[in-house]
Amino acid sequence: MEGLGVAANVIAVVDISFRLAEWCVQYAHDVKNARTDIEKLQKEVANFQVTIGQVKSLIEGPGGRALQASRQLGSAIEDARSTLEELERKLQPSTGRKAMSRVGWRALKWPFSSKAVEETIQHLARSRGNISFALNTDHVLPVAAGAAFDSHAEEHNPTCLPDTRVELLDDIARWIDDPDAKPVFWLNGKAGTGKSTISRTVAQLRYSHGDLGASFFFKRGEVDRGSLDKFVPTLAIQLAQSVPATALAIKNTIDTDPTIVGKSVREQFDKLVREPLSKASGAIATLSSLVIVIDALDECEQDKDIKLLISILTNTQILRPRLRVFLTSRPELPIRLGFSKVKGTYKDLILDQIPAQTVGHDIFVFLADEFRRIRDDFNITVGDERKLPSDWPGQQTLQTLTRMAVPLFIFAATVCRFIDDRNCGSPPMQLQEVLNHRHKNYGSQLGLTYGPVLSSQLIKAPKDKHEQIVRDFRAIVGSIVVLASPLSVAALSQLLDISREIIDIRLDALHSVLSIPMTFNSPVRLLHLSFRDYLVDPREKEKNEFWVDEKVTHRRLTSNCLRVMRGALRENMCGLSFPGVRRSTVDRLQLARCLAPEVQYACLYWVYHQTVVEYEQDDSQQVYRFLSTHFLHWLEAMSLIGRIGESLDILRSLASWLKGGKCARLSSFIIDAVRFIKTSLSVIDEAPLQVYSSALVFAPRKSVVRRLFEKQIPSWPSVRPQIKENWDACLSVMEGHTST
């Protein structure tokens, strides 16, 4: 039946689902030894009927034609149909059993094991989720890539091992199931205590349990994961997949108000999460609780956003299903202040207060498991004479490492990665290196965690090379830890003006603290934020020879960003055929060739790096030189990458940095540039080259931008418009702004 249209497939799926429901009823009557499994399957089939019924209603409605044209929805429906047909084949009794049933024998035999039932239910649930997802993504909700617990970005990050965190996980489970519990569980602890591992475990357990609504793992320095810009839409998309009954309400919200993703976070949450759940309560009556997991709230970069989110989450009243929000963070001041204003609405637990004996047990279990894996992997690759004994490294060594680690799981994880890193040496050599450092005075546990890793870069190098190695480290790794968004080795090489070979060599010994992909065009990432904390901590300056001066690094990155942009930005950099070419028609490969990742990074973040350092006169001069030459080129590039809207905030940030009468010439330019962008934002966003024609043509005669770039006004307009002398006083009430 391949090739049927969406409408025909929907009708077929409706028919099959009703037949499956009838089979479930018959099996429930005839088979007594699989009652629980039959009821579970029956419930999932009923849920599927609700979802497909909603799709049928939508297809028969006003927007049905557009839905029938959706390839994604068509693929999801076709996949669902195949799944249901396979299930029906298995439920149908053989010919012989049919004959026996006609003469009165109770001939039906349940064809599934309990495990097979669970797998079938999960497959059906995924199909429902895919259908709901297709309904919503056709309306383009922006998603924060990598934020969900089961995303590719989180794929290799660990969950709790069996027999670890037992009491804590039980406590969380009881809180979820308790009808009288507070809506928010705040788990807080200092860096490296295992909060994210617990979050992933809770998300995985609740997903298996069937009551995970959504998850969001904040991560500073990752595009879209360090702010609330895409937080609610990301939850909504996941919600439509995990609770398909919400999909229709979410779709209706987007249909009614296509600008919802630009509204306040509170309104987004009300319209895309709270209201859809409330409206779907009848269809999900069997679901008593719904869990949302939010990890590392302290890595949300705006303090005001942190407080806002705490306020929203602790004031969400959804009676059924009960919404339960599991949230982790460091005990940073903005978070403590946020929770202090909503006392009585949350349950909290401080990881640091868990008895050291319990933490020590869990770390010991982790170390034993990791060393078993390291030993086995090593033994596979070496001859018999080098194989490690089955009891390596021994109970006493494991206990020593455990004492060194408590209470930091990140110590245990980093040490294991370091010992497993064959670029540095064999596991016994690496282990001895760690043990040799236990008596050194690092001044902190993070020093003890990362000290051996950093020192290993110098051990095999001649003394006369040490200074160069440290300089390279500060230039390369120092940049990696302060970047606003991670970059690949290839992009880093271009941005830092350092050869790829040198970067590769310097990163080879750092696999235990950095995620270094095999492909040169995938980004290098921090494995844990505490590595950055340690490197830039001013208190470590005298003790850590690899200490990174954050301000110096930001200043260097600003200069590098400006250098990269000066070399790459020019008029019509993508070679568009005429000024009216729409951005949406520019091929992605063409864009990547014209605006390499390091150029895009520079366009987006040069002001970020500039404004975190203290003002110096030379800074304003180099910024003015760049803007007075490349301002229009920069706007064209921002439009091409779909981020022109951010140019206003970028310039406002620069203006704030200049407050106090610093560099009047640059300040005047920025004020005028903001007005210039506001006037033509929608035009430039749609057609990048319009920045040189209509935007410049219609700028007032006394506009600073117009006077600087007047020579770039094209000669082809035969009739020049009447131009005002100055900007309109009510200009700022444009593009969604309501006040000057």
XYZ file of C-alpha atoms in Angstrom:
740
model
C 0.000 0.000 0.000
C 3.032 2.222 -0.362
C 2.439 5.563 -2.008
C -1.017 6.222 -0.550
C -1.726 9.843 0.331
C -1.807 11.115 3.897
C -5.626 11.134 4.044
C -5.905 7.530 2.788
C -3.224 6.357 5.211
C -4.979 8.096 8.100
C -8.249 6.314 7.293
C -6.387 2.995 7.075
C -4.671 3.619 10.425
C -8.014 4.495 12.053
C -9.490 1.205 10.789
C -6.518 -0.882 11.944
C -6.493 0.756 15.381
C -10.163 -0.135 15.901
C -9.524 -3.742 14.878
C -6.575 -3.867 17.295
C -8.790 -2.560 20.082
C -11.259 -5.384 19.357
C -8.457 -7.969 19.407
C -7.285 -6.650 22.788
C -10.806 -7.030 24.192
C -11.012 -10.612 22.924
C -7.579 -11.523 24.312
C -8.484 -9.958 27.658
C -11.558 -12.212 27.772
C -9.863 -15.441 26.643
C -6.329 -15.241 28.087
C -5.950 -15.111 31.852
C -2.188 -15.436 32.341
C -1.179 -12.186 30.586
C -3.817 -9.806 31.904
C -1.373 -7.008 32.872
C 0.444 -7.051 29.513
C -2.844 -7.067 27.601
C -4.141 -4.089 29.595
C -0.927 -2.138 28.934
C -1.191 -2.747 25.188
C -4.905 -1.958 25.274
C -4.169 1.413 26.902
C -1.500 2.304 24.327
C -3.820 1.373 21.444
C -6.476 3.625 23.000
C -3.950 6.463 23.214
C -3.069 5.879 19.574
C -6.742 6.111 18.617
C -6.953 9.525 20.301
C -3.911 10.803 18.384
C -4.980 9.511 14.992
C -8.503 10.808 15.629
C -7.053 14.281 16.143
C -5.089 14.012 12.891
C -8.250 12.949 11.032
C -10.103 15.994 12.403
C -7.275 18.314 11.375
C -7.092 16.878 7.852
C -10.832 17.326 7.420
C -10.573 20.915 8.735
C -9.658 24.215 7.054
C -5.904 23.572 7.061
C -6.237 20.000 5.849
C -4.765 20.553 2.407
C -1.495 21.881 3.837
C -1.233 18.945 6.234
C -1.793 16.456 3.410
C 1.137 18.047 1.590
C 3.454 17.572 4.579
C 6.141 14.987 3.806
C 7.093 14.691 7.468
C 3.521 13.964 8.544
C 3.062 11.558 5.640
C 6.205 9.656 6.632
C 5.119 9.514 10.294
C 1.644 8.201 9.371
C 3.097 5.606 6.998
C 5.512 4.397 9.677
C 2.623 4.153 12.143
C 0.608 2.150 9.653
C 3.442 -0.360 9.168
C 3.795 -0.738 12.942
C 0.066 -1.334 13.428
C -0.164 -3.813 10.534
C 2.724 -5.838 11.987
C 1.023 -5.829 15.394
C -2.254 -6.965 13.869
C -0.532 -9.861 12.077
C 0.898 -11.074 15.386
C -2.418 -10.772 17.216
C -4.393 -12.641 14.574
C -4.600 -16.356 15.500
C -3.504 -19.028 13.042
C -6.060 -20.735 10.776
C -6.107 -23.835 12.978
C -6.800 -21.851 16.128
C -9.595 -19.958 14.370
C -11.238 -23.272 13.547
C -10.861 -24.471 17.148
C -12.445 -21.254 18.446
C -15.497 -21.870 16.253
C -16.211 -25.153 18.028
C -15.989 -23.599 21.447
C -12.358 -24.086 22.439
C -10.698 -21.200 24.252
C -8.002 -21.199 21.597
C -6.399 -17.761 21.817
C -2.836 -17.745 23.054
C -1.074 -14.479 23.912
C 1.762 -14.135 21.345
C 4.043 -11.781 23.299
C 6.480 -11.966 26.182
C 6.357 -9.099 28.695
C 9.556 -7.679 27.191
C 8.069 -7.817 23.684
C 4.966 -6.001 24.936
C 7.118 -3.211 26.400
C 9.035 -2.894 23.117
C 5.783 -2.799 21.123
C 4.321 -0.146 23.418
C 7.476 1.967 23.113
C 7.363 1.644 19.317
C 3.714 2.726 19.258
C 4.473 5.625 21.618
C 7.328 6.725 19.351
C 4.997 6.599 16.356
C 2.452 8.747 18.213
C 5.202 11.165 19.160
C 6.485 11.360 15.572
C 2.995 12.208 14.335
C 2.582 14.922 16.965
C 6.087 16.203 16.253
C 5.303 16.446 12.539
C 2.142 18.426 13.260
C 4.125 20.985 15.229
C 7.367 21.217 13.275
C 5.333 22.056 10.191
C 4.665 25.272 12.096
C 8.357 25.775 12.879
C 8.867 25.963 16.608
C 12.547 26.869 17.129
C 14.382 24.169 19.083
C 17.583 24.400 21.130
C 19.721 21.687 19.545
C 21.246 19.262 22.034
C 19.170 20.405 25.015
C 17.130 17.202 25.487
C 18.549 14.443 27.702
C 18.543 11.930 24.832
C 20.056 14.264 22.229
C 23.201 13.412 20.291
C 25.063 16.096 22.262
C 24.263 14.282 25.538
C 24.623 10.763 24.110
C 27.995 9.876 25.629
C 27.422 11.511 28.994
C 26.925 9.077 31.892
C 23.978 8.048 34.034
C 24.216 6.681 37.562
C 25.556 3.136 37.824
C 23.446 0.438 39.524
C 23.839 0.516 43.314
C 24.773 4.218 43.323
C 22.654 7.202 44.401
C 20.042 4.678 45.547
C 18.535 6.671 48.427
C 18.526 9.913 46.451
C 16.809 8.386 43.406
C 14.236 6.722 45.677
C 13.563 10.086 47.339
C 13.017 11.714 43.929
C 10.665 8.897 42.854
C 8.601 9.289 46.051
C 8.360 13.039 45.452
C 7.077 12.477 41.905
C 4.409 10.021 43.066
C 3.289 12.015 46.122
C 0.046 13.872 45.250
C 0.704 16.416 48.018
C 4.349 17.135 47.116
C 5.687 20.547 46.114
C 5.808 21.069 42.319
C 9.584 21.714 42.166
C 12.498 19.614 43.477
C 15.689 21.704 43.579
C 18.844 19.603 43.809
C 21.844 21.833 44.359
C 25.518 21.224 44.923
C 28.905 22.660 44.101
C 30.790 22.021 40.863
C 31.647 18.408 40.117
C 29.293 16.711 42.592
C 27.410 14.763 39.900
C 24.277 16.863 39.407
C 24.056 16.392 35.621
C 24.577 12.633 35.917
C 21.656 12.508 38.356
C 19.541 14.642 35.979
C 20.208 12.291 33.065
C 19.372 9.309 35.265
C 16.090 10.825 36.450
C 15.163 11.707 32.852
C 16.015 8.195 31.635
C 14.079 6.520 34.466
C 10.997 8.699 33.934
C 11.177 8.139 30.172
C 11.155 4.380 30.800
C 8.319 4.871 33.276
C 6.334 6.786 30.657
C 5.878 10.070 32.518
C 8.757 12.218 31.221
C 7.254 15.282 29.594
C 10.415 17.117 28.552
C 13.988 17.914 29.521
C 16.322 20.858 29.042
C 20.039 20.734 29.847
C 21.463 24.244 30.025
C 25.059 24.627 28.895
C 26.993 27.880 28.946
C 28.793 28.570 25.681
C 26.465 26.407 23.571
C 24.250 28.171 21.043
C 20.645 28.276 22.341
C 21.442 26.334 25.536
C 22.706 29.273 27.585
C 19.516 31.350 27.530
C 15.709 31.169 27.602
C 15.357 32.170 23.929
C 14.295 28.673 22.817
C 13.583 27.123 26.211
C 9.768 26.999 26.036
C 9.484 25.985 22.335
C 11.970 23.172 23.030
C 9.812 21.929 25.918
C 6.671 22.244 23.776
C 8.082 20.155 20.928
C 9.100 17.419 23.374
C 5.721 17.634 25.080
C 3.948 17.082 21.766
C 6.019 13.920 21.321
C 5.752 12.539 24.853
C 2.101 13.526 25.408
C 0.597 13.518 21.904
C -2.771 14.670 23.242
C -1.203 18.128 23.704
C -0.204 18.430 20.042
C -3.545 19.791 18.840
C -3.617 22.542 21.479
C -0.007 23.500 20.710
C -0.787 23.605 16.993
C -3.886 25.731 17.582
C -1.836 28.183 19.649
C 0.698 28.574 16.843
C -2.075 28.907 14.232
C -3.827 31.566 16.304
C -0.655 33.467 17.190
C 2.306 32.714 14.886
C 4.377 35.252 16.863
C 4.034 33.350 20.151
C 7.746 32.421 20.209
C 8.596 36.115 20.319
C 6.362 36.818 23.318
C 7.449 36.895 26.959
C 8.733 33.619 28.420
C 5.832 33.572 30.890
C 3.254 33.893 28.114
C 5.049 31.270 26.016
C 4.952 28.861 28.958
C 1.252 29.518 29.580
C 0.259 29.067 25.930
C 2.620 26.283 24.841
C 2.927 24.195 28.021
C 0.391 24.914 30.750
C -2.736 25.367 28.615
C -2.063 22.383 26.286
C -1.585 20.141 29.337
C -4.776 21.416 30.950
C -6.776 20.922 27.747
C -5.371 17.416 27.269
C -6.094 16.298 30.837
C -9.152 14.270 29.817
C -7.229 12.343 27.171
C -4.369 11.499 29.559
C -6.392 10.659 32.641
C -4.209 7.612 33.358
C -1.110 9.811 33.704
C -1.010 11.015 37.307
C 2.271 12.980 37.093
C 4.317 14.514 34.316
C 7.994 15.245 34.907
C 10.120 18.021 33.418
C 13.877 17.758 34.052
C 15.942 20.964 33.960
C 19.683 20.644 34.484
C 22.342 23.257 35.297
C 20.098 26.288 35.645
C 23.168 28.216 36.830
C 24.514 27.959 33.260
C 21.674 30.164 32.020
C 23.636 33.334 31.377
C 21.157 36.045 32.430
C 20.503 36.362 36.175
C 17.084 37.903 35.526
C 16.133 34.912 33.336
C 17.074 32.518 36.142
C 14.834 34.322 38.626
C 12.016 34.537 36.073
C 12.130 30.817 35.331
C 12.058 29.905 39.030
C 8.997 32.135 39.441
C 7.226 30.523 36.474
C 7.974 26.925 37.449
C 6.980 27.293 41.100
C 3.648 28.918 40.188
C 2.413 26.411 37.647
C -0.868 24.938 38.845
C -1.895 21.988 36.690
C -4.176 19.655 38.582
C -3.978 16.672 36.241
C -1.513 15.503 35.319
C 0.448 16.917 38.245
C 3.458 18.767 36.885
C 6.700 17.880 38.635
C 9.832 19.894 37.802
C 13.173 18.362 38.781
C 15.820 21.086 38.665
C 19.556 21.081 39.388
C 22.060 23.887 39.793
C 24.997 25.162 41.735
C 23.893 27.244 44.734
C 24.718 30.517 42.972
C 23.354 33.806 44.345
C 20.728 34.523 41.606
C 19.239 31.052 42.106
C 19.201 31.353 45.896
C 17.532 34.764 45.561
C 14.986 33.354 43.115
C 14.001 30.540 45.458
C 13.974 32.832 48.511
C 11.017 34.677 46.953
C 8.920 31.523 46.496
C 9.339 29.799 49.854
C 6.957 26.926 50.444
C 6.635 26.040 46.756
C 9.609 23.714 46.382
C 11.515 20.843 47.958
C 15.277 21.135 48.062
C 18.195 18.838 48.718
C 21.852 19.844 49.011
C 24.245 17.239 47.611
C 27.029 18.447 49.896
C 24.936 17.368 52.895
C 24.675 13.729 51.808
C 26.864 11.724 54.237
C 30.462 11.319 53.023
C 30.175 7.557 53.580
C 27.296 7.338 51.077
C 29.117 9.485 48.513
C 32.308 7.476 49.047
C 30.459 4.211 48.396
C 29.038 5.547 45.121
C 32.402 6.900 43.940
C 34.097 3.585 44.811
C 31.510 1.682 42.727
C 32.093 4.086 39.838
C 35.894 3.759 40.039
C 35.749 -0.044 40.239
C 33.522 -0.179 37.154
C 35.682 2.244 35.163
C 38.975 0.534 36.066
C 37.488 -2.813 35.058
C 36.663 -1.344 31.630
C 40.092 0.358 31.306
C 41.880 -2.896 32.202
C 39.831 -4.989 29.755
C 40.245 -2.484 26.896
C 44.000 -2.287 27.502
C 44.443 -6.064 27.684
C 42.724 -6.542 24.329
C 45.318 -4.350 22.609
C 48.594 -5.669 24.122
C 50.559 -8.897 24.222
C 50.322 -11.359 27.118
C 53.460 -10.027 28.782
C 51.866 -6.548 29.147
C 48.379 -7.579 30.223
C 47.167 -6.165 33.527
C 46.193 -8.648 36.286
C 42.499 -9.277 36.899
C 42.599 -7.494 40.270
C 44.342 -4.350 38.946
C 44.590 -1.730 40.413
C 43.624 -3.368 43.721
C 41.224 -2.476 46.523
C 43.720 -0.301 48.372
C 44.379 1.909 45.332
C 40.654 2.250 44.658
C 40.110 3.289 48.264
C 42.938 5.852 48.018
C 41.416 7.336 44.869
C 38.000 7.375 46.532
C 39.355 9.349 49.486
C 40.997 11.792 47.063
C 37.708 12.211 45.190
C 35.030 12.604 47.877
C 32.755 14.528 47.370
C 33.658 15.319 43.720
C 32.466 12.810 41.141
C 34.181 14.975 38.531
C 37.526 14.045 40.128
C 36.767 10.348 39.662
C 35.532 10.839 36.089
C 38.510 13.011 35.066
C 41.066 10.683 36.661
C 39.575 7.702 34.834
C 39.649 9.509 31.485
C 43.245 10.585 32.158
C 44.348 7.043 33.027
C 42.533 5.716 29.957
C 44.169 8.256 27.605
C 46.772 6.291 25.616
C 48.094 9.535 24.097
C 49.698 10.225 27.471
C 50.915 6.765 28.493
C 49.843 3.311 29.672
C 47.162 2.979 32.395
C 49.692 1.957 35.113
C 51.932 4.928 34.245
C 49.021 7.340 34.266
C 47.682 5.924 37.525
C 51.067 6.381 39.183
C 51.162 9.965 37.923
C 47.829 10.655 39.660
C 48.964 9.012 42.892
C 52.225 10.982 42.849
C 50.212 14.205 42.872
C 48.122 13.372 45.942
C 50.618 14.939 48.355
C 51.134 18.122 46.340
C 49.550 21.285 47.673
C 47.131 22.360 44.958
C 45.049 24.381 47.385
C 41.740 22.960 46.140
C 40.124 19.728 45.021
C 39.739 21.098 41.516
C 43.497 21.662 41.536
C 44.014 18.041 42.533
C 41.530 17.017 39.810
C 43.097 18.918 36.931
C 46.701 19.368 38.094
C 47.950 15.942 36.898
C 46.281 16.431 33.499
C 47.951 19.795 32.949
C 51.340 18.690 34.289
C 51.383 15.718 31.901
C 51.909 18.135 28.991
C 55.338 19.052 30.327
C 56.619 15.697 31.601
C 57.978 14.391 28.289
C 58.931 17.784 26.854
C 62.446 19.295 27.105
C 62.690 22.089 29.666
C 63.440 24.676 27.009
C 60.035 23.891 25.423
C 57.968 24.361 28.600
C 57.447 28.089 28.174
C 56.239 27.663 24.580
C 53.874 24.846 25.586
C 52.313 27.027 28.288
C 51.984 29.955 25.832
C 50.299 27.692 23.270
C 48.013 26.304 25.967
C 46.882 29.768 27.019
C 46.290 30.825 23.424
C 44.441 27.649 22.372
C 42.792 26.154 25.457
C 42.382 29.580 27.049
C 40.344 30.579 23.998
C 38.333 27.352 24.022
C 37.214 27.877 27.622
C 36.046 31.480 27.107
C 34.458 31.162 23.644
C 30.793 32.131 23.509
C 30.086 29.057 21.362
C 32.329 26.029 20.648
C 34.341 25.867 17.428
C 36.030 23.087 15.483
C 39.796 22.710 15.233
C 39.603 24.003 11.655
C 37.695 27.129 12.719
C 39.935 27.664 15.764
C 42.981 27.539 13.527
C 41.601 30.327 11.343
C 40.291 32.418 14.230
C 43.442 32.191 16.357
C 45.848 32.224 13.397
C 47.553 29.092 14.743
C 48.265 26.070 12.544
C 45.971 23.062 12.864
C 48.999 20.868 13.523
C 49.981 22.853 16.619
C 46.385 22.854 17.883
C 46.141 19.078 17.369
C 49.433 18.499 19.200
C 48.411 20.658 22.155
C 44.987 19.013 22.402
C 46.326 15.449 22.168
C 47.081 15.323 25.900
C 43.749 16.847 26.936
C 41.168 14.221 26.023
C 40.365 13.762 29.716
C 39.112 17.351 30.047
C 37.952 18.231 26.525
C 35.647 16.498 24.071
C 37.846 16.379 20.972
C 36.026 14.865 17.970
C 37.697 12.716 15.345
C 36.480 14.980 12.530
C 38.257 18.323 12.139
C 35.026 20.255 11.467
C 33.141 19.184 14.625
C 33.365 21.479 17.670
C 35.774 20.974 20.575
C 33.849 21.165 23.846
C 34.514 21.284 27.568
C 33.644 18.024 29.283
C 32.800 19.897 32.474
C 32.449 23.577 33.302
C 34.629 23.137 36.404
C 37.710 22.890 34.122
C 37.032 26.434 32.957
C 36.389 27.525 36.548
C 39.777 26.173 37.597
C 41.738 27.685 34.707
C 40.417 31.239 35.100
C 40.125 31.349 38.915
C 42.224 34.356 40.094
C 42.997 32.475 43.328
C 44.877 29.845 41.294
C 47.137 32.345 39.505
C 50.229 31.698 41.626
C 49.747 27.924 41.995
C 48.670 27.001 38.447
C 51.329 27.673 35.800
C 48.659 27.106 33.132
C 46.429 29.797 34.630
C 44.452 31.714 31.990
C 43.968 35.473 32.264
C 40.360 35.754 31.158
C 40.534 39.475 30.324
C 43.677 39.097 28.213
C 42.103 36.165 26.360
C 38.904 38.093 25.605
C 40.917 41.071 24.345
C 42.961 38.777 22.088
C 39.775 37.144 20.769
C 38.294 40.563 19.981
C 41.326 41.403 17.853
C 41.159 38.003 16.163
C 37.445 38.417 15.391
C 38.056 41.833 13.841
C 40.972 40.470 11.788
C 38.870 37.566 10.482
C 35.968 39.872 9.547
C 38.228 42.401 7.834
C 39.581 39.587 5.676
C 36.245 37.984 4.801
C 33.529 40.653 4.712
C 32.843 42.567 1.514
C 29.857 43.702 -0.518
C 27.815 40.834 -2.005
C 30.101 38.217 -0.479
C 27.883 35.355 -1.699
C 27.729 36.627 -5.288
C 23.934 37.091 -5.387
C 22.620 37.940 -8.850
C 20.611 41.087 -7.973
C 19.761 43.207 -4.883
C 16.314 41.669 -4.418
C 17.513 38.066 -3.950
C 15.864 36.664 -0.827
C 17.933 35.240 1.967
C 15.755 32.114 2.019
C 16.940 31.191 -1.504
C 20.662 31.219 -0.662
C 22.033 27.681 -0.739
C 23.493 26.457 2.580
C 26.653 25.123 0.972
C 27.158 28.423 -0.815
C 26.686 30.259 2.491
C 29.198 27.984 4.254
C 31.770 28.671 1.519
C 31.300 32.447 1.722
C 30.940 32.701 5.489
C 33.054 30.026 7.172
C 32.239 29.054 10.789
C 34.973 31.283 12.220
C 33.623 34.259 10.244
C 30.081 33.611 11.469
C 31.416 33.315 15.008
C 33.312 36.599 14.675
C 30.219 38.394 13.347
C 28.104 37.199 16.252
C 30.492 37.500 19.183
C 33.159 40.147 18.549
C 31.271 42.643 20.712
C 30.771 40.057 23.469
C 34.537 39.602 23.774
C 35.121 43.365 23.579
C 32.621 44.349 26.256
C 33.777 41.961 28.992
C 37.101 43.808 29.245
C 37.662 47.258 30.683
C 37.614 50.156 28.246
C 40.914 51.335 26.782
C 41.302 54.083 24.200
C 42.957 51.760 21.683
C 39.878 49.507 21.846
C 37.487 52.213 20.678
C 39.835 53.194 17.872
C 40.040 49.663 16.427
C 36.260 49.229 16.775
C 35.599 52.530 14.991
C 38.023 51.643 12.191
C 36.163 48.387 11.655
C 32.635 49.835 11.757
C 33.468 52.850 9.608
C 34.719 50.475 6.904
C 32.714 47.267 7.275
C 29.450 48.173 9.042
C 27.269 47.488 5.979
C 29.241 44.327 5.170
C 28.682 43.145 8.747
C 24.921 43.745 8.443
C 24.859 41.840 5.143
C 26.624 38.905 6.819
C 24.279 38.992 9.828
C 21.325 38.886 7.442
C 22.794 36.021 5.409
C 23.169 33.861 8.543
C 19.641 34.752 9.685
C 20.728 36.728 12.762
C 20.175 40.357 11.688
C 17.715 40.871 14.555
C 20.572 40.356 17.012
C 22.566 43.231 15.542
C 20.501 45.722 17.558
C 21.303 44.065 20.884
C 24.948 43.730 19.872
C 25.236 47.460 19.174
C 23.312 48.371 22.330
C 25.750 46.264 24.318
C 28.610 48.164 22.699
C 26.902 51.487 23.516
C 26.547 50.500 27.195
C 30.257 49.654 27.302
C 31.032 53.159 25.993
C 28.889 55.020 28.549
C 30.460 57.932 30.366
C 31.577 60.009 27.404
C 34.138 57.529 26.103
C 34.930 58.085 22.407
C 32.197 60.494 21.284
C 32.805 59.665 17.601
C 32.120 55.949 18.101
C 29.139 56.618 20.384
C 27.537 58.885 17.760
C 28.075 56.246 15.092
C 26.409 53.534 17.207
C 23.363 55.704 18.022
C 22.883 56.383 14.306
C 23.571 52.745 13.371
C 20.804 51.531 15.709
C 18.358 53.927 14.034
C 19.553 52.799 10.602
C 18.901 49.127 11.446
C 15.505 49.790 13.048
C 14.283 51.568 9.923
C 15.139 48.755 7.519
C 15.334 45.631 9.677
C 12.587 43.648 7.938
C 13.853 44.615 4.464
C 17.467 43.648 5.207
C 16.306 40.432 6.881
C 14.443 39.382 3.750
C 17.008 40.499 1.154
C 20.573 41.028 2.477
C 21.756 43.244 -0.389
C 19.031 45.781 0.371
C 21.374 47.136 3.039
C 23.256 48.901 0.207
C 20.225 50.027 -1.765
C 16.916 50.802 -0.056
C 18.324 50.987 3.500
C 21.077 53.408 2.492
C 18.994 55.276 -0.095
C 16.258 56.131 2.417
C 18.582 57.072 5.301
C 18.404 60.825 6.192
C 20.987 63.138 4.671
C 22.579 63.868 8.052
C 22.730 60.206 9.066
C 26.256 59.312 10.173
C 25.963 55.953 8.402
C 24.758 57.523 5.148
C 27.548 60.111 5.108
C 30.211 57.458 5.722
C 28.932 55.040 3.070
C 27.279 57.380 0.547
C 29.627 56.212 -2.203
C 28.136 52.723 -1.910
C 24.629 53.884 -2.871
C 24.019 52.171 -6.238
C 23.772 54.346 -9.327
C 20.920 52.410 -10.939
C 17.880 54.133 -9.297
C 16.823 56.650 -11.997
C 14.544 58.546 -9.619
C 15.934 59.436 -6.197
C 13.363 59.659 -3.363
C 12.794 62.747 -1.257
C 15.041 62.287 1.787
C 14.595 63.910 5.211
C 17.433 65.730 6.882
C 17.217 63.794 10.199
C 15.710 60.642 11.663
C 12.007 60.787 12.530
C 11.465 61.411 16.271
C 9.021 58.532 16.506
C 11.428 56.146 14.768
C 11.888 53.987 17.833
C 8.208 52.985 17.823
C 8.969 50.508 15.053
C 9.658 46.800 14.641
C 7.748 45.912 17.833
C 9.235 48.623 20.092
C 6.799 50.674 22.155
C 8.882 53.465 23.620
C 11.944 55.524 22.970
